[in-house]
Coordinates of C-alpha atoms in Angstrom, one line a residue:
M1 CA 11.7 105.0 154.9
K2 CA 12.2 108.7 155.0
I3 CA 15.3 108.3 157.2
K4 CA 16.8 105.7 154.8
S5 CA 16.1 107.9 151.8
F6 CA 17.7 110.9 153.6
V7 CA 20.8 108.8 154.5
S8 CA 21.1 107.5 150.9
A9 CA 20.9 111.0 149.6
V10 CA 23.6 112.3 151.9
A11 CA 25.8 109.3 151.0
L12 CA 25.4 110.1 147.3
V13 CA 26.3 113.8 147.8
A14 CA 29.3 112.8 149.9
A15 CA 30.5 110.3 147.2
S16 CA 30.1 112.9 144.5
T17 CA 32.0 115.5 146.6
V18 CA 34.9 113.0 147.1
V19 CA 35.1 112.3 143.4
A20 CA 35.1 115.9 142.4
G21 CA 37.5 116.9 145.2
T22 CA 39.9 114.1 144.2
A23 CA 39.9 115.2 140.6
E24 CA 40.4 118.8 141.5
A25 CA 43.4 117.8 143.6
R26 CA 45.4 117.1 140.5
D27 CA 46.6 120.0 138.4
Q28 CA 48.5 118.2 135.7
I29 CA 46.9 116.5 132.7
Q30 CA 47.7 112.8 132.4
I31 CA 47.8 111.1 129.0
V32 CA 48.4 107.5 128.1
G33 CA 48.1 105.3 125.0
S34 CA 49.5 104.7 121.6
S35 CA 53.3 104.6 121.0
T36 CA 52.6 105.9 117.5
V37 CA 50.7 109.0 118.7
F38 CA 53.2 109.4 121.6
P39 CA 55.7 111.7 119.8
F40 CA 52.9 113.9 118.5
A41 CA 51.2 114.2 121.9
T42 CA 54.6 114.9 123.5
A43 CA 55.3 117.7 121.0
V44 CA 51.9 119.2 121.7
A45 CA 52.4 118.8 125.5
E46 CA 55.7 120.7 125.3
Q47 CA 54.2 123.5 123.3
F48 CA 51.2 123.7 125.7
G49 CA 53.5 123.9 128.7
Q50 CA 55.4 126.8 127.1
K51 CA 52.4 128.7 125.9
T52 CA 50.2 128.5 128.9
S53 CA 50.4 128.8 132.7
H54 CA 49.5 125.1 133.1
K55 CA 52.0 122.4 133.9
T56 CA 53.3 120.3 130.9
P57 CA 51.1 117.2 130.7
V58 CA 52.5 113.8 131.5
V59 CA 52.5 111.6 128.4
E60 CA 53.0 107.8 128.8
S61 CA 53.4 105.2 126.0
T62 CA 51.3 102.2 127.1
G63 CA 50.0 101.0 123.7
S64 CA 46.5 101.8 122.4
G65 CA 44.8 98.8 124.0
G66 CA 46.5 99.4 127.4
G67 CA 45.7 103.1 127.3
I68 CA 42.0 102.6 126.5
K69 CA 41.7 100.1 129.3
L70 CA 43.2 102.6 131.8
F71 CA 41.1 105.4 130.4
C72 CA 37.8 103.5 130.7
E73 CA 38.4 102.3 134.3
G74 CA 36.5 105.2 135.7
V75 CA 36.4 108.9 136.7
G76 CA 38.7 110.7 139.2
E77 CA 42.3 111.6 140.0
G78 CA 43.6 108.1 139.7
T79 CA 42.5 107.7 136.0
P80 CA 43.9 109.3 132.8
D81 CA 42.3 112.4 131.3
I82 CA 43.2 111.5 127.7
T83 CA 44.2 108.3 125.8
N84 CA 46.0 108.2 122.5
A85 CA 45.1 105.5 120.0
S86 CA 46.4 104.4 116.6
R87 CA 43.1 102.7 115.8
R88 CA 39.5 103.5 116.7
M89 CA 38.0 102.6 120.0
K90 CA 36.1 99.3 119.8
K91 CA 32.4 99.0 120.6
S92 CA 33.2 96.7 123.5
E93 CA 35.7 99.3 124.9
L94 CA 33.1 102.1 124.6
E95 CA 30.6 100.0 126.5
T96 CA 33.2 99.4 129.3
C97 CA 33.8 103.2 129.4
Q98 CA 30.1 103.9 129.6
A99 CA 29.5 101.3 132.3
N100 CA 32.2 103.0 134.4
G101 CA 30.7 106.5 134.0
V102 CA 33.2 107.6 131.3
T103 CA 32.1 109.6 128.3
P104 CA 34.8 109.6 125.6
V105 CA 35.1 112.4 123.1
E106 CA 36.9 111.2 119.9
V107 CA 39.4 113.4 118.2
T108 CA 40.8 112.2 114.8
V109 CA 44.2 113.9 114.5
G110 CA 45.6 112.7 111.1
F111 CA 46.8 109.8 109.1
D112 CA 49.8 107.5 109.4
G113 CA 51.2 104.7 107.4
I114 CA 52.3 101.3 108.7
V115 CA 55.8 100.5 107.4
L116 CA 58.0 97.4 107.0
A117 CA 61.5 98.8 107.4
D118 CA 65.1 97.6 107.8
A119 CA 68.5 99.1 108.3
K120 CA 70.1 101.3 105.5
S121 CA 72.6 98.5 104.9
G122 CA 69.9 95.8 104.7
A123 CA 68.2 94.4 101.6
D124 CA 65.8 96.4 99.5
L125 CA 62.3 94.8 99.7
N126 CA 59.4 95.2 97.4
V127 CA 56.5 93.0 98.6
S128 CA 52.8 92.6 98.2
R129 CA 50.4 92.2 101.2
E130 CA 49.9 88.6 100.1
Q131 CA 53.7 87.9 100.4
I132 CA 53.8 89.6 103.9
F133 CA 50.9 87.4 104.9
L134 CA 52.7 84.3 103.7
A135 CA 55.8 85.3 105.6
L136 CA 54.1 86.0 108.9
A137 CA 50.9 83.9 109.1
K138 CA 50.7 81.0 111.6
E139 CA 49.2 78.7 109.0
V140 CA 49.2 78.8 105.2
P141 CA 47.6 76.7 102.5
V142 CA 49.9 74.1 100.8
D143 CA 48.5 71.7 98.3
G144 CA 45.0 72.5 99.4
K145 CA 45.6 71.9 103.1
L146 CA 46.2 74.3 106.0
V147 CA 49.7 73.7 107.5
A148 CA 52.1 75.3 109.9
N149 CA 54.0 78.1 108.1
P150 CA 56.9 76.3 106.3
Y151 CA 58.6 79.4 104.9
K152 CA 62.0 80.1 106.4
N153 CA 63.4 82.6 104.0
W154 CA 61.8 85.4 102.0
S155 CA 62.9 83.6 98.8
D156 CA 60.9 80.5 99.8
I157 CA 57.8 82.6 99.1
D158 CA 59.0 84.1 95.9
P159 CA 62.5 83.7 94.3
S160 CA 62.6 87.4 93.5
L161 CA 62.7 88.2 97.2
P162 CA 65.9 88.2 99.3
A163 CA 67.4 84.8 100.1
E164 CA 67.5 85.8 103.8
K165 CA 65.8 84.4 106.9
I166 CA 62.4 85.9 107.7
E167 CA 62.8 87.9 110.9
V168 CA 60.4 90.6 111.7
L169 CA 60.2 92.7 114.9
G170 CA 56.7 93.9 115.5
P171 CA 54.2 95.2 118.1
P172 CA 52.4 93.1 120.7
P173 CA 48.6 92.4 120.7
T174 CA 48.0 95.5 122.9
S175 CA 49.2 97.8 120.2
G176 CA 47.0 99.7 117.9
T177 CA 49.7 99.3 115.2
R178 CA 49.3 95.5 115.6
D179 CA 45.5 95.8 115.3
A180 CA 45.8 97.9 112.1
F181 CA 48.5 95.7 110.7
E182 CA 46.3 92.6 111.1
E183 CA 43.4 94.4 109.4
L184 CA 45.2 96.2 106.6
V185 CA 47.9 93.7 105.8
M186 CA 47.1 90.2 107.2
E187 CA 43.4 90.2 106.4
H188 CA 43.8 91.7 103.0
G189 CA 46.8 89.5 102.1
C190 CA 44.9 86.4 103.3
E191 CA 42.1 87.2 100.8
Q192 CA 44.6 87.2 98.0
V193 CA 46.2 83.8 98.7
P194 CA 45.0 81.2 96.1
G195 CA 42.9 78.4 97.7
A196 CA 42.8 80.1 101.1
A197 CA 39.1 79.7 101.6
D198 CA 39.0 76.2 100.3
A199 CA 41.7 75.2 102.8
G200 CA 39.7 76.8 105.7
L201 CA 41.9 79.9 106.0
E202 CA 39.5 82.6 107.1
G203 CA 38.4 84.7 110.0
D204 CA 40.7 84.7 113.0
K205 CA 43.1 82.3 111.2
C206 CA 43.9 85.1 108.8
T207 CA 45.2 87.3 111.6
A208 CA 47.0 84.6 113.6
I209 CA 50.8 85.5 113.6
R210 CA 53.4 82.7 113.6
E211 CA 55.1 81.9 116.9
D212 CA 58.2 80.0 115.7
G213 CA 60.6 82.9 116.1
A214 CA 60.1 84.5 112.6
Y215 CA 58.0 87.2 114.3
V216 CA 59.3 88.7 117.4
E217 CA 57.1 90.8 119.7
A218 CA 59.4 93.8 120.4
G219 CA 57.2 95.7 122.9
E220 CA 55.6 99.2 122.7
N221 CA 58.9 101.1 122.3
D222 CA 59.4 101.8 118.6
N223 CA 62.7 103.5 119.2
L224 CA 64.0 100.2 120.5
I225 CA 63.0 98.4 117.3
V226 CA 64.9 101.0 115.3
Q227 CA 68.0 100.3 117.5
K228 CA 67.6 96.5 117.0
L229 CA 67.3 97.0 113.2
E230 CA 70.6 98.9 113.2
A231 CA 72.2 96.0 115.1
N232 CA 70.7 93.4 112.8
P233 CA 70.5 94.5 109.1
K234 CA 68.8 91.3 108.1
A235 CA 65.7 91.9 110.3
F236 CA 62.7 94.1 109.4
G237 CA 60.5 96.1 111.8
I238 CA 56.9 97.1 111.8
F239 CA 55.9 100.5 113.0
G240 CA 54.3 103.8 112.1
F241 CA 55.6 106.0 109.3
S242 CA 56.5 108.8 111.7
F243 CA 59.3 106.6 113.2
L244 CA 60.7 105.9 109.7
D245 CA 60.5 109.6 108.9
Q246 CA 62.3 110.6 112.1
N247 CA 65.0 107.9 111.6
A248 CA 65.5 108.2 107.9
D249 CA 69.3 108.4 108.4
K250 CA 69.3 104.9 110.0
I251 CA 66.5 102.9 108.3
K252 CA 64.5 102.6 105.1
G253 CA 61.0 101.5 104.3
A254 CA 60.1 98.6 102.1
K255 CA 57.9 99.1 99.0
I256 CA 54.5 97.6 99.3
N257 CA 52.9 96.8 95.9
G258 CA 55.7 98.9 94.4
I259 CA 54.8 102.0 96.4
S260 CA 57.3 103.5 98.9
P261 CA 56.0 104.8 102.2
T262 CA 56.3 108.6 101.8
F263 CA 54.4 111.5 103.2
E264 CA 52.9 112.2 99.8
A265 CA 52.0 108.6 99.0
I266 CA 50.2 108.2 102.3
A267 CA 48.4 111.6 102.1
D268 CA 46.9 110.9 98.7
G269 CA 46.0 107.3 99.5
E270 CA 48.4 105.7 97.1
Y271 CA 50.4 103.8 99.7
P272 CA 48.2 100.8 100.6
V273 CA 48.8 100.5 104.3
S274 CA 47.6 103.6 106.1
R275 CA 45.3 104.4 109.0
S276 CA 43.8 107.2 111.1
L277 CA 45.2 108.3 114.4
F278 CA 43.1 109.4 117.4
F279 CA 43.0 110.6 120.9
Y280 CA 40.0 110.4 123.4
V281 CA 39.1 113.0 126.0
K282 CA 37.3 112.1 129.2
K283 CA 34.4 114.5 129.2
E284 CA 33.9 114.2 132.9
H285 CA 37.3 115.6 133.5
V286 CA 36.9 118.7 131.3
G287 CA 36.5 121.8 133.6
V288 CA 37.7 119.7 136.6
I289 CA 41.3 118.9 135.6
P290 CA 42.8 122.3 134.6
G291 CA 44.0 122.8 131.0
I292 CA 42.3 120.0 129.1
E293 CA 40.3 122.3 126.8
E294 CA 43.4 124.4 126.2
Y295 CA 45.5 121.2 125.4
V296 CA 42.9 120.0 122.9
A297 CA 42.8 123.5 121.4
E298 CA 46.6 123.5 120.9
F299 CA 46.5 120.0 119.3
T300 CA 43.7 121.0 116.9
S301 CA 45.1 124.4 115.9
E302 CA 46.2 124.9 112.3
G303 CA 49.7 125.7 113.4
T304 CA 49.9 122.2 115.0
W305 CA 47.9 119.7 112.9
G306 CA 47.5 121.7 109.7
D307 CA 49.4 121.3 106.4
E308 CA 52.1 123.6 107.6
G309 CA 51.9 122.7 111.3
Y310 CA 54.7 121.5 113.4
L311 CA 53.4 117.9 113.7
A312 CA 53.7 117.5 109.9
D313 CA 57.5 118.0 110.5
K314 CA 57.3 115.0 112.8
G315 CA 55.6 112.8 110.3
L316 CA 51.9 113.3 110.9
I317 CA 49.9 113.2 107.7
P318 CA 47.3 116.0 108.1
L319 CA 43.5 115.5 107.6
P320 CA 41.9 117.3 104.7
D321 CA 40.7 120.8 105.4
E322 CA 37.0 119.9 105.6
K323 CA 37.7 117.0 107.9
R324 CA 39.8 119.1 110.3
E325 CA 36.9 121.6 110.5
E326 CA 34.4 118.8 111.2
V327 CA 36.6 117.4 114.0
S328 CA 37.2 120.8 115.5
E329 CA 33.5 121.4 115.7
T330 CA 32.9 118.0 117.4
T331 CA 35.7 118.7 119.8
K332 CA 34.5 122.1 120.8
N333 CA 31.0 120.8 121.5
L334 CA 32.5 117.8 123.4
T335 CA 30.3 115.5 121.3
P336 CA 30.3 112.0 122.9
L337 CA 31.6 109.1 120.8
S338 CA 28.9 106.8 119.4
L339 CA 29.6 103.6 117.5

């Protein structure tokens, strides 16, 4: 028994040494995740590379869900150090992380609005969340019964809307923007539809998107959606406010409930479709992969994420002063995420 215990102990130490040695072998931070947070993380990575002696981090746009999956796979050189997310980590994802020895530290970085936008030469749109739901839902109530979405044109939903074909380019299910859109637009809009509950329209049916071509999954590359909107002025795209802000010379945002998606309207909560943005740090890699603490410090400095910070120029809506202080404290202490 003593020999077996000794062998087990040696094996455990050896395994630990391999993991630590493997992690130490990499000297460049690896970041994955949200396409919405991607331009902000890239800007911070560039500043970090210029201001410190560390290599500029590698930032990849994989979508929030895809990034969290990679992040939670385990600890070591072959796994990312940080994942960006345009929605909060789910309890099931946190449990997967913990089961694989990963301790996420959550950093809330600011706010963003989800916009419905089209080319400058396209129609001006002023819609409610109920009307967006009716345009994109897989099933809708008609005469008290749930039927496959019959609406072909926007004007079929309301004569005041454009008499143009419903064609919306949007994110896939792996995207945090898709998750937030389903929660903030589809679920809310579903609740406003007369007779929805009586017809059995509730739960997952409220977030089911039509698959007849009216909604086109356009991948995780929001810049590609912008290009497609320019090529097809009759189509609309769904993405974060920052992409609208950075491409204001090419596209314009639809009003939702009469409110235009602007920096000010999102910051004060007037624009109805807004959400928080995050990134998650792998606590086990802090102090092992060089530069993680310094990267986080750069991201959470006032000159970066503050009211006058360089990320505001890129479309990030800053957190209130008190919230920034709270997040900074949590980050410095590497407080583990709990849900």
